[in-house]
Amino acid sequence: MKLFAKLYAALDETTKTNEKIEALVEYFTAAAPEDAVWAINFLIGRRIRRLIPSRDLVGWAIAEAAIPEWMFGDCYSAVGDLAETIALLLPPPISSTDKPLHYWVEERLLPLRDWSDEQRRESLVFAWLEMDERQRFVWNKIITGEFRVGVSQNLVVRALAEFSGVPAEVLAHRLMGDWQPTPEFHRQLIARETEDADISRPYPFFLAYPLEGEPAQLGEPAEWIAEWKWDGIRSQMIRRKWRTFIWSRGEELVTERFPELEALGGLLPEGTVIDGEILPWKNGVPLPFAQMQRRIGRKTLGPKILAEVPVVVLAYDLLEWGGEDVREWPIERRRQTLAGLVDSLRSHGHIVLSEPVAFTTWEQLAEIRTESRERRVEGFMLKRRGSPYRVGRRRGDWWKWKIQPYSVDCVLMYAQPGNGRRASVLTDYTFGVWDSGELTPFAKAYSGLTDEEIDQVDSWIRRNTIERFGPVRRVKPELVFELAFEGIQESSRHRSGIAVRFPRMARWRHDKKAEDADSIETVRALLAR
Amino acid sequence: MPLLRVDQNGLWCEPGGFHIDPWNPVPKALITHGHSDHARRGAGAFLCAAPSEPVLRSRLGADIALETLTYGERRVIGETTVSFHPAGHVLGSAQIRVEHRGEIWVVSGDYKLAPDATCAPFESVRCHTFVTESTFGLPIYRWPPEAEVAASIHEWWRMNQRRGKASLVFAYPLGKSQRVLAGLDPAVGPIFCHGAIERMNRIYRASGVTLPETLYSGSVARGYDWSKAIVLAPPSAHGSPWMKRFGAVSTGFVSGWMRIRGTRRRRSIDRGFVISDHADWPGLQQAIAATGAGCVLVTHGYRGPLVRWLEEQGKQARALETRFEGERDEGTATSPGEDVAEATEEDAAE
């Protein structure tokens, strides 16, 4: 596993794309197929179901390191990463072996599920004692299911393409779906012939870039199709060989979560793939996304929830038709075929066409865009006429033109350290708004500030901490931030009675004092909008 | 009344009538070492270990009233006897031993136990009360062997040469830089230093420390090909316009904090090299035990955890609030501070 640990370190140590690709190619060239396939598995973010609870790992590490439990806590606060904390605390290894990655995963990790606690402990501790620090760290990352190293699937695909000579699109396609990390899969993955059999496999999603500024920069309005940007679950519905598969953008097979859509799949012609958005939908309009969250989390879906939160697929593109990959067709032709299909399924009730919005000038479209909130959409998608369906996030043909988020001026109330690269820096903040002369916690946010601002806020917090509860610090109510968020809803689970979606810091309002921040009444007024 | 206590100016010794490493101007100051959080301007009279003299004169002014003692030499001050003993931290760094009517205190200043070719090795001094630093007072801080780190610096340097990039290493100008330099192999390529570091190099060389040949980074003509070179610079130069001249660079930072992945990533540094002039966790334990001290006072760094740990080991321990290093350094980087001012002077000069 030294080779894989070295790859991890190399990827971790650079932010430059070409150096990451170089490191990956070097690894793929040197690694045996049975190891490389596991490496690909982890690098693209597929995880092994967690086999050992964190508290067990921590307990065993504490015993090995011979330190008190409180000290593990202090170390973890300084490091901010469980796998790393354990790797740093363990005593130096007895011997540094170099067994291959597939051995560790297949012979040492996967069998754990059938073993007793004592056997697990022993196996884990012996594994630690055999590994040097770098191997331990990567191993801990794998067993805690937190393996992330700052490479996108796209980057892995590019490196694989360079290594194997197989086109990137073909590789991306082969990496989707439900494959097993076997040497056989590795062989198929980098095989030059491109006839693929897996019937469940989705196409890579084409992702839009956010449009910064005004759409006039895109040229003539006549060259563009506008559609509402729906706030649901991006998905592909696949009908092949008399079976239905529904994939989310997170590459999760979600077919069982949407029985009404699985039934719909049965009505699709053989060899059809639709790209669309799954939305909670009633009486011709979307329900708030929070309603969807009520059903996503459930293992079993009873008739009650199915009746309360029915879903539709809002279809906007057609990727396969009659068993043929039609992504190269111009968008008009794909949409026209799709429209015919949706029309024929109208009576089923669970599929709706994402209708284009007619407009002749950008000003006119901007005017229509003001209806977004009322329609419970996030703005517009702009798609270039004549364009094919591309792979991944590409500039040029698809743009998302989102509406301005909501914003509220809040006061910083609590702070705690972040994770990973923000370990031991106070970056996770809780913000409050005024309620009858007192601050009430309203939202948490941890993104939006520059590194420099984070340093300033961090240092301010350390000087202005009033009280500490473990890692959490209560601070002097003084700093004001503009918080932006996408959605707002009443919530009985939050102290303020309000829940917001995607909160982040839009600006540090140096110009405002705490008493100038917004009140809960102002926030409530947004609910009505 | 304890022999030493913290007053508004620093660590005050009443029977001796002096301060150790005071942060405000005082009549008499005993200085452990030249880093700016320990050696500040303005004292009426200074006393330090002999090898520290050129460092202090360079930093605090050539004309300061400064006396020195050789390591181990005793001097009576007021009702006390004081002596300086090597701390192994940087050139001239010392632990200060204070004896008063049979009671012995040792103030460690900053120290490390690991070998360092550029300064006298740490010497353990028996005492009743030991004042220790705790910059790296958590068991996650354990330093790898220096040879291993030096090898990885060279490997990185060679890789950068192949990729056509200059190797830019950030390290504190006093101590750390010279320690890194002493481990560099000039056969690999030319070695350059930022002016702030070059100034310290002169002092080290004049004191008899052997360093490889170095060039001042401002000494070559425009258009120089930096891709074979390694360049040492103070951390404050990171991200400054000064860096532009080198063209494509890979950056490295030499610090004990680089032991933590998150700290390195947050600094946007390509490579972290774990070399510290402070004791790691095993080093702190070893140093504390060797003094035989019944009481341990813990200053700057991870005071809380170290005090609690020592108490649980059955020692008498207490935190001592000093201004040597604030909490803001926790998990980011040590800040001997002076490099900021010097880097700025340097930029203006070039």
Coordinates of C-alpha atoms in Angstrom, one line a residue, chain A residues 2-503:
Chain A
K2 CA 3.1 2.3 0.1
L3 CA 2.5 3.1 -3.6
F4 CA -1.1 4.1 -2.9
A5 CA -0.1 6.1 0.2
K6 CA 2.6 7.8 -1.9
L7 CA -0.1 8.7 -4.5
Y8 CA -2.3 10.1 -1.8
A9 CA 0.5 12.3 -0.5
A10 CA 1.4 13.5 -4.0
L11 CA -2.2 14.4 -4.8
D12 CA -2.5 16.1 -1.4
E13 CA 0.6 18.2 -1.9
T14 CA -0.3 20.0 -5.0
T15 CA -3.2 22.1 -6.3
K16 CA -2.0 21.9 -9.9
T17 CA -4.1 19.8 -12.2
N18 CA -1.2 18.7 -14.4
E19 CA 0.8 17.5 -11.5
K20 CA -2.1 15.6 -10.1
I21 CA -2.6 13.9 -13.4
E22 CA 1.1 13.1 -13.6
A23 CA 1.0 11.5 -10.2
L24 CA -2.1 9.5 -11.1
V25 CA -0.6 8.3 -14.4
E26 CA 2.6 7.3 -12.6
Y27 CA 0.5 5.3 -10.1
F28 CA -1.7 3.6 -12.8
T29 CA 1.4 2.6 -14.7
A30 CA 3.1 1.1 -11.6
A31 CA 0.1 -0.5 -9.8
A32 CA -1.2 -4.0 -10.4
P33 CA -4.8 -4.1 -11.8
E34 CA -6.2 -5.6 -8.6
D35 CA -4.8 -2.6 -6.6
A36 CA -5.5 0.1 -9.2
V37 CA -9.1 -0.8 -9.4
W38 CA -9.5 -0.3 -5.6
A39 CA -7.6 3.0 -6.0
I40 CA -10.0 4.1 -8.7
N41 CA -12.9 3.1 -6.5
F42 CA -11.7 5.3 -3.6
L43 CA -10.4 8.2 -5.7
I44 CA -13.8 8.7 -7.4
G45 CA -15.5 8.8 -4.0
R46 CA -17.0 5.3 -3.8
R47 CA -17.0 4.2 -0.2
I48 CA -17.0 1.0 1.7
R49 CA -19.8 0.9 4.1
R50 CA -18.4 1.7 7.5
L51 CA -17.5 -1.5 9.2
I52 CA -16.2 -0.2 12.5
P53 CA -17.8 2.6 14.6
S54 CA -15.5 5.6 15.1
R55 CA -15.8 5.3 18.8
D56 CA -14.2 1.8 18.7
L57 CA -11.4 3.0 16.5
V58 CA -10.8 5.9 18.9
G59 CA -10.9 3.6 21.9
W60 CA -8.3 1.2 20.4
A61 CA -6.1 4.1 19.3
I62 CA -6.2 5.6 22.8
A63 CA -5.2 2.3 24.3
E64 CA -2.3 1.9 21.9
A65 CA -1.1 5.4 22.3
A66 CA -1.4 5.1 26.1
I67 CA -3.0 8.5 26.6
P68 CA -6.0 9.6 28.5
E69 CA -9.3 10.1 26.6
W70 CA -9.4 13.9 27.2
M71 CA -6.0 14.2 25.5
F72 CA -7.3 12.4 22.4
G73 CA -10.0 15.1 22.3
D74 CA -7.4 17.9 22.5
C75 CA -5.4 16.3 19.8
Y76 CA -8.4 15.9 17.6
S77 CA -9.2 19.6 18.0
A78 CA -5.7 20.5 16.9
V79 CA -5.8 18.2 13.9
G80 CA -9.4 18.3 12.9
D81 CA -9.4 14.9 11.2
L82 CA -10.0 11.6 12.9
A83 CA -8.0 9.4 10.5
E84 CA -5.0 11.7 10.8
T85 CA -5.2 12.2 14.6
I86 CA -5.1 8.4 15.0
A87 CA -2.2 8.0 12.6
L88 CA -0.2 10.7 14.4
L89 CA -0.9 9.4 17.9
L90 CA -0.1 5.7 17.4
P91 CA 3.3 4.6 18.5
P92 CA 5.9 4.1 15.7
P93 CA 5.3 0.9 13.7
I94 CA 7.1 -2.4 14.7
S95 CA 7.8 -3.2 11.0
S96 CA 6.8 -1.3 7.9
T97 CA 5.5 -3.8 5.5
D98 CA 4.4 -3.2 2.0
K99 CA 1.4 -5.4 1.4
P100 CA -0.7 -4.4 -1.6
L101 CA -3.8 -2.3 -1.4
H102 CA -6.2 -5.1 -2.5
Y103 CA -4.8 -7.3 0.3
W104 CA -5.7 -4.7 2.9
V105 CA -9.1 -4.1 1.6
E106 CA -10.2 -7.6 0.6
E107 CA -8.4 -9.7 3.2
R108 CA -8.3 -7.3 6.2
L109 CA -11.1 -4.8 5.9
L110 CA -14.1 -6.5 4.2
P111 CA -13.9 -9.7 6.4
L112 CA -14.3 -7.5 9.5
R113 CA -18.1 -7.5 9.1
D114 CA -18.2 -11.2 10.1
W115 CA -15.9 -11.0 13.0
S116 CA -16.3 -10.5 16.8
D117 CA -15.3 -7.2 18.4
E118 CA -12.2 -8.7 19.9
Q119 CA -11.1 -10.1 16.5
R120 CA -11.7 -6.8 14.9
R121 CA -9.7 -5.0 17.5
E122 CA -6.8 -7.3 17.2
S123 CA -6.9 -7.2 13.4
L124 CA -7.0 -3.4 13.3
V125 CA -4.3 -2.9 15.9
F126 CA -2.0 -5.4 14.1
A127 CA -2.7 -3.6 10.8
W128 CA -1.6 -0.3 12.4
L129 CA 1.6 -1.8 13.8
E130 CA 2.6 -3.0 10.3
M131 CA 2.1 0.3 8.6
D132 CA 4.2 3.5 8.5
E133 CA 2.5 6.8 9.2
R134 CA 1.5 7.5 5.6
Q135 CA 0.0 4.1 5.1
R136 CA -1.8 4.3 8.4
F137 CA -3.4 7.6 7.5
V138 CA -4.7 6.4 4.2
W139 CA -5.9 3.1 5.8
N140 CA -7.7 5.1 8.5
K141 CA -9.3 7.2 5.7
I142 CA -10.5 4.1 4.0
I143 CA -11.9 2.4 7.1
T144 CA -13.7 5.6 8.4
G145 CA -15.2 6.1 4.9
E146 CA -13.9 9.6 4.8
F147 CA -11.5 9.1 1.8
R148 CA -11.3 12.5 0.0
V149 CA -8.2 13.8 -1.6
G150 CA -9.1 16.7 -3.8
V151 CA -9.3 14.9 -7.1
S152 CA -12.6 15.0 -9.0
Q153 CA -13.8 12.0 -10.9
N154 CA -13.1 14.0 -14.0
L155 CA -9.4 14.3 -13.1
V156 CA -9.2 10.5 -12.5
V157 CA -10.8 9.9 -15.8
R158 CA -8.4 12.2 -17.6
A159 CA -5.5 10.4 -16.0
L160 CA -6.9 7.0 -16.9
A161 CA -7.4 8.2 -20.5
E162 CA -3.8 9.3 -20.7
F163 CA -2.7 6.0 -19.2
S164 CA -4.9 3.7 -21.3
G165 CA -5.5 5.6 -24.5
V166 CA -9.3 5.0 -24.1
P167 CA -11.3 8.2 -24.7
A168 CA -12.3 10.1 -21.5
E169 CA -16.0 10.0 -22.4
V170 CA -16.0 6.2 -22.7
L171 CA -14.2 5.9 -19.4
A172 CA -16.6 8.3 -17.6
H173 CA -19.5 6.2 -18.9
R174 CA -17.9 2.9 -17.8
L175 CA -17.2 4.3 -14.4
M176 CA -20.9 5.0 -13.8
G177 CA -23.3 2.5 -12.6
D178 CA -22.9 -0.4 -10.2
W179 CA -19.5 -2.0 -10.9
Q180 CA -17.4 -4.2 -8.6
P181 CA -13.7 -3.3 -8.0
T182 CA -12.3 -6.5 -9.6
P183 CA -9.3 -7.0 -11.9
E184 CA -11.9 -8.1 -14.5
F185 CA -13.6 -4.7 -14.2
H186 CA -10.2 -3.0 -14.5
R187 CA -9.6 -4.9 -17.7
Q188 CA -13.0 -3.9 -19.1
L189 CA -12.5 -0.3 -18.0
I190 CA -9.3 0.2 -20.0
A191 CA -10.3 -2.1 -22.9
R192 CA -9.9 -0.4 -26.3
E193 CA -13.2 -1.9 -27.7
T194 CA -16.1 0.3 -26.7
E195 CA -19.1 -2.1 -26.8
D196 CA -20.5 -2.0 -23.2
A197 CA -23.0 -4.3 -21.8
D198 CA -24.1 -2.9 -18.5
I199 CA -27.7 -2.1 -18.9
S200 CA -28.1 0.1 -15.8
R201 CA -25.3 2.5 -16.7
P202 CA -26.3 6.1 -16.9
Y203 CA -24.6 8.7 -19.0
P204 CA -22.4 11.3 -17.4
F205 CA -24.5 14.4 -16.6
F206 CA -24.0 17.6 -18.5
L207 CA -23.6 20.3 -15.9
A208 CA -24.2 24.0 -16.3
Y209 CA -21.9 26.8 -15.4
P210 CA -23.2 29.7 -13.4
L211 CA -23.7 32.8 -15.4
E212 CA -21.9 35.7 -13.8
G213 CA -23.4 39.0 -14.9
E214 CA -26.0 39.6 -17.5
P215 CA -27.1 37.2 -20.2
A216 CA -26.6 39.8 -22.9
Q217 CA -23.0 38.5 -23.0
L218 CA -24.3 35.3 -24.5
G219 CA -25.2 37.0 -27.7
E220 CA -28.5 36.9 -29.6
P221 CA -31.6 35.8 -27.6
A222 CA -32.7 33.8 -30.6
E223 CA -29.8 31.4 -30.2
W224 CA -31.0 30.4 -26.8
I225 CA -33.7 28.3 -25.1
A226 CA -34.7 29.3 -21.6
E227 CA -36.2 26.9 -19.1
W228 CA -37.0 27.3 -15.5
K229 CA -34.3 26.0 -13.2
W230 CA -36.0 23.5 -11.0
D231 CA -34.9 22.8 -7.4
G232 CA -35.1 19.0 -7.1
I233 CA -33.0 15.9 -7.6
R234 CA -31.2 15.8 -10.9
S235 CA -31.6 12.4 -12.2
Q236 CA -31.6 10.0 -15.2
M237 CA -34.4 7.6 -15.8
I238 CA -33.2 4.6 -17.8
R239 CA -35.4 2.0 -19.5
R240 CA -33.4 -0.9 -21.0
K241 CA -34.0 -4.6 -21.4
W242 CA -37.4 -4.2 -19.7
R243 CA -35.9 -2.8 -16.5
T244 CA -36.0 0.7 -15.0
F245 CA -33.1 2.4 -13.3
I246 CA -33.2 5.8 -11.7
W247 CA -29.9 7.4 -11.0
S248 CA -29.3 10.6 -9.0
R249 CA -26.5 13.0 -9.9
G250 CA -24.6 11.7 -6.9
E251 CA -24.5 8.5 -8.8
E252 CA -26.8 6.7 -6.5
L253 CA -29.3 4.3 -7.7
V254 CA -32.5 5.7 -6.3
T255 CA -35.1 3.6 -8.1
E256 CA -36.7 2.2 -5.0
R257 CA -37.2 5.5 -3.4
F258 CA -39.6 6.6 -6.1
P259 CA -42.0 3.7 -6.7
E260 CA -44.3 6.0 -8.8
L261 CA -41.5 6.7 -11.1
E262 CA -40.4 3.1 -11.3
A263 CA -44.0 2.4 -12.5
L264 CA -43.7 5.1 -15.0
G265 CA -40.5 3.5 -16.3
G266 CA -42.5 0.5 -17.3
L267 CA -44.3 2.7 -19.8
L268 CA -41.2 4.0 -21.6
P269 CA -40.2 2.4 -24.9
E270 CA -37.2 0.0 -24.8
G271 CA -33.9 1.8 -24.9
T272 CA -34.8 5.2 -23.5
V273 CA -32.9 7.5 -21.2
I274 CA -34.4 10.8 -19.9
D275 CA -32.5 13.5 -18.1
G276 CA -34.7 15.5 -15.7
E277 CA -35.4 16.7 -12.2
I278 CA -37.4 14.8 -9.6
L279 CA -39.6 17.2 -7.8
P280 CA -42.3 17.0 -5.1
W281 CA -45.3 18.2 -7.1
K282 CA -49.0 18.8 -6.4
N283 CA -51.7 20.5 -8.5
G284 CA -49.3 21.5 -11.2
V285 CA -46.8 23.3 -8.9
P286 CA -43.7 22.2 -7.0
L287 CA -43.9 21.7 -3.2
P288 CA -41.1 23.2 -1.1
F289 CA -38.0 21.1 -1.3
A290 CA -38.2 20.4 2.5
Q291 CA -41.2 18.2 1.7
M292 CA -39.0 16.1 -0.5
Q293 CA -36.5 15.8 2.4
R294 CA -39.3 14.2 4.4
R295 CA -39.4 11.3 2.1
I296 CA -35.8 11.0 1.0
G297 CA -34.6 9.8 4.4
R298 CA -37.2 7.0 4.7
K299 CA -36.5 3.4 4.2
T300 CA -40.1 2.4 3.7
L301 CA -42.6 4.6 2.0
G302 CA -46.1 4.2 3.3
P303 CA -49.2 5.2 1.4
K304 CA -49.6 8.3 3.6
I305 CA -46.3 9.9 2.6
L306 CA -46.8 8.9 -1.0
A307 CA -50.1 10.7 -1.0
E308 CA -48.8 13.7 0.8
V309 CA -45.6 14.2 -1.2
P310 CA -46.1 12.8 -4.7
V311 CA -43.2 13.3 -7.1
V312 CA -42.9 13.9 -10.8
V313 CA -40.0 13.8 -13.1
L314 CA -39.7 17.1 -14.9
A315 CA -38.2 15.9 -18.1
Y316 CA -35.8 18.2 -20.0
D317 CA -33.6 16.1 -22.2
L318 CA -33.4 12.8 -24.0
L319 CA -30.1 11.0 -24.1
E320 CA -31.0 7.6 -25.5
W321 CA -33.8 6.8 -27.9
G322 CA -34.6 3.4 -29.4
G323 CA -31.4 2.1 -27.8
E324 CA -29.3 4.7 -29.6
D325 CA -27.1 7.2 -27.9
V326 CA -28.6 10.5 -29.2
R327 CA -26.5 12.9 -27.2
E328 CA -25.0 14.3 -30.4
W329 CA -28.4 15.3 -31.8
P330 CA -29.0 19.0 -31.6
I331 CA -31.0 19.9 -28.6
E332 CA -34.1 20.9 -30.6
R333 CA -34.4 17.4 -32.0
R334 CA -33.9 15.8 -28.6
R335 CA -36.5 18.0 -27.1
Q336 CA -39.0 17.5 -29.8
T337 CA -38.8 13.7 -29.5
L338 CA -39.0 14.1 -25.7
A339 CA -42.1 16.3 -26.0
G340 CA -43.8 13.6 -28.1
L341 CA -42.9 11.0 -25.5
V342 CA -44.1 13.0 -22.5
D343 CA -47.3 13.8 -24.3
S344 CA -48.0 10.1 -24.9
L345 CA -47.5 9.5 -21.1
R346 CA -49.6 12.4 -19.9
S347 CA -52.3 10.2 -18.4
H348 CA -49.8 8.6 -16.0
G349 CA -49.4 11.9 -14.2
H350 CA -45.8 11.5 -13.0
I351 CA -44.0 13.0 -15.9
V352 CA -44.1 16.7 -16.9
L353 CA -42.2 18.4 -19.7
S354 CA -39.9 21.3 -18.7
E355 CA -41.5 23.8 -21.1
P356 CA -39.3 26.4 -22.7
V357 CA -40.1 29.9 -21.7
A358 CA -40.8 32.1 -24.7
F359 CA -38.9 35.4 -24.9
T360 CA -37.5 37.7 -27.6
T361 CA -35.2 40.0 -25.6
W362 CA -33.0 39.5 -22.6
E363 CA -34.8 42.4 -20.8
Q364 CA -38.0 40.5 -21.3
L365 CA -36.5 37.4 -19.9
A366 CA -35.1 39.3 -16.9
E367 CA -38.6 40.6 -16.2
I368 CA -40.1 37.0 -16.3
R369 CA -37.3 35.9 -14.0
T370 CA -38.7 38.0 -11.2
E371 CA -41.5 35.4 -11.0
S372 CA -38.9 32.7 -9.9
R373 CA -39.6 32.7 -6.2
E374 CA -43.3 32.6 -6.6
R375 CA -42.9 29.7 -9.0
R376 CA -40.5 28.0 -6.5
V377 CA -37.7 27.8 -9.0
E378 CA -34.1 29.0 -8.8
G379 CA -34.1 31.1 -12.0
F380 CA -33.4 30.1 -15.5
M381 CA -31.4 27.5 -17.4
L382 CA -30.1 28.9 -20.7
K383 CA -29.3 26.3 -23.4
R384 CA -27.7 27.0 -26.7
R385 CA -29.8 26.0 -29.7
G386 CA -28.2 23.4 -31.9
S387 CA -25.9 22.1 -29.1
P388 CA -25.2 18.5 -28.2
Y389 CA -25.5 17.0 -24.8
R390 CA -22.0 17.2 -23.4
V391 CA -20.1 15.5 -20.6
G392 CA -19.4 17.0 -17.2
R393 CA -19.2 20.7 -16.3
R394 CA -18.4 22.6 -19.5
R395 CA -18.5 26.2 -20.3
G396 CA -20.4 27.5 -23.3
D397 CA -23.7 25.7 -24.0
W398 CA -25.5 25.4 -20.7
W399 CA -25.7 28.3 -18.2
K400 CA -27.6 28.6 -15.0
W401 CA -28.9 32.1 -14.4
K402 CA -29.9 32.0 -10.8
I403 CA -31.9 34.5 -8.9
Q404 CA -30.3 36.6 -6.2
P405 CA -30.4 34.7 -2.9
Y406 CA -32.2 36.0 0.1
S407 CA -30.0 37.9 2.5
V408 CA -30.1 38.9 6.2
D409 CA -27.6 40.8 8.4
C410 CA -26.8 38.6 11.4
V411 CA -24.6 38.8 14.4
L412 CA -21.8 36.2 15.1
M413 CA -22.8 34.4 18.3
Y414 CA -20.8 31.2 18.5
A415 CA -17.8 29.7 16.7
Q416 CA -16.0 26.4 16.6
P417 CA -13.1 24.9 14.7
G418 CA -13.6 23.5 11.2
N419 CA -12.5 20.2 9.7
G420 CA -9.7 19.2 7.4
R421 CA -7.7 22.1 6.1
R422 CA -9.6 24.4 8.5
A423 CA -8.6 22.3 11.5
S424 CA -7.8 24.4 14.6
V425 CA -9.1 27.5 12.9
L426 CA -12.4 28.8 14.0
T427 CA -14.5 28.7 10.9
D428 CA -17.9 27.2 11.8
Y429 CA -20.1 30.0 12.9
T430 CA -23.6 30.4 14.4
F431 CA -25.4 33.6 13.6
G432 CA -28.2 35.3 15.4
V433 CA -30.9 37.9 14.7
W434 CA -32.7 40.1 17.2
D435 CA -35.8 38.9 18.9
S436 CA -37.3 41.2 21.6
G437 CA -34.0 42.8 22.4
E438 CA -32.1 39.5 22.5
L439 CA -30.1 37.5 20.0
T440 CA -31.6 34.3 18.9
P441 CA -29.6 31.7 16.9
F442 CA -30.8 31.7 13.4
A443 CA -28.4 29.9 11.1
K444 CA -25.0 28.2 10.8
A445 CA -22.6 29.0 8.1
Y446 CA -19.0 28.2 7.3
S447 CA -18.3 29.2 3.8
G448 CA -18.0 32.5 1.9
L449 CA -15.1 34.2 3.6
T450 CA -11.6 34.5 2.1
D451 CA -8.7 32.8 3.9
E452 CA -7.5 36.2 4.9
E453 CA -10.9 37.1 6.4
I454 CA -11.0 33.8 8.2
D455 CA -7.7 34.6 9.8
Q456 CA -9.0 38.0 10.9
V457 CA -12.2 36.6 12.3
D458 CA -10.3 33.7 13.9
S459 CA -8.0 36.0 15.7
W460 CA -10.9 38.3 16.8
I461 CA -12.8 35.3 18.2
R462 CA -9.8 34.2 20.3
R463 CA -9.6 37.7 21.8
N464 CA -13.4 38.0 22.3
T465 CA -14.5 34.6 23.7
I466 CA -16.8 35.0 26.6
E467 CA -17.5 31.4 27.4
R468 CA -16.4 28.0 26.2
F469 CA -18.4 24.8 25.9
G470 CA -16.0 22.2 24.7
P471 CA -14.9 23.3 21.2
V472 CA -17.7 25.9 21.0
R473 CA -17.0 29.5 22.0
R474 CA -19.6 32.1 22.7
V475 CA -18.3 35.4 21.6
K476 CA -19.0 39.1 22.2
P477 CA -22.0 40.0 20.0
E478 CA -20.1 42.5 17.8
L479 CA -19.4 41.2 14.3
V480 CA -22.1 41.5 11.7
F481 CA -22.2 39.4 8.5
E482 CA -24.6 39.4 5.6
L483 CA -25.9 35.8 5.3
A484 CA -27.2 34.7 2.0
F485 CA -29.5 31.7 1.5
E486 CA -31.6 30.0 -1.1
G487 CA -34.8 29.1 0.6
I488 CA -36.6 29.8 3.8
Q489 CA -39.2 27.8 5.7
E490 CA -41.0 27.6 9.0
S491 CA -39.5 24.9 11.2
S492 CA -40.5 23.6 14.5
R493 CA -37.0 22.0 14.9
H494 CA -35.2 25.3 15.0
R495 CA -35.2 27.7 18.0
S496 CA -35.9 30.7 15.7
G497 CA -38.8 28.8 14.2
I498 CA -37.2 29.2 10.8
A499 CA -35.0 27.0 8.6
V500 CA -33.0 28.3 5.7
R501 CA -31.4 26.4 2.8
F502 CA -27.7 26.7 1.8
P503 CA -26.8 29.6 4.2

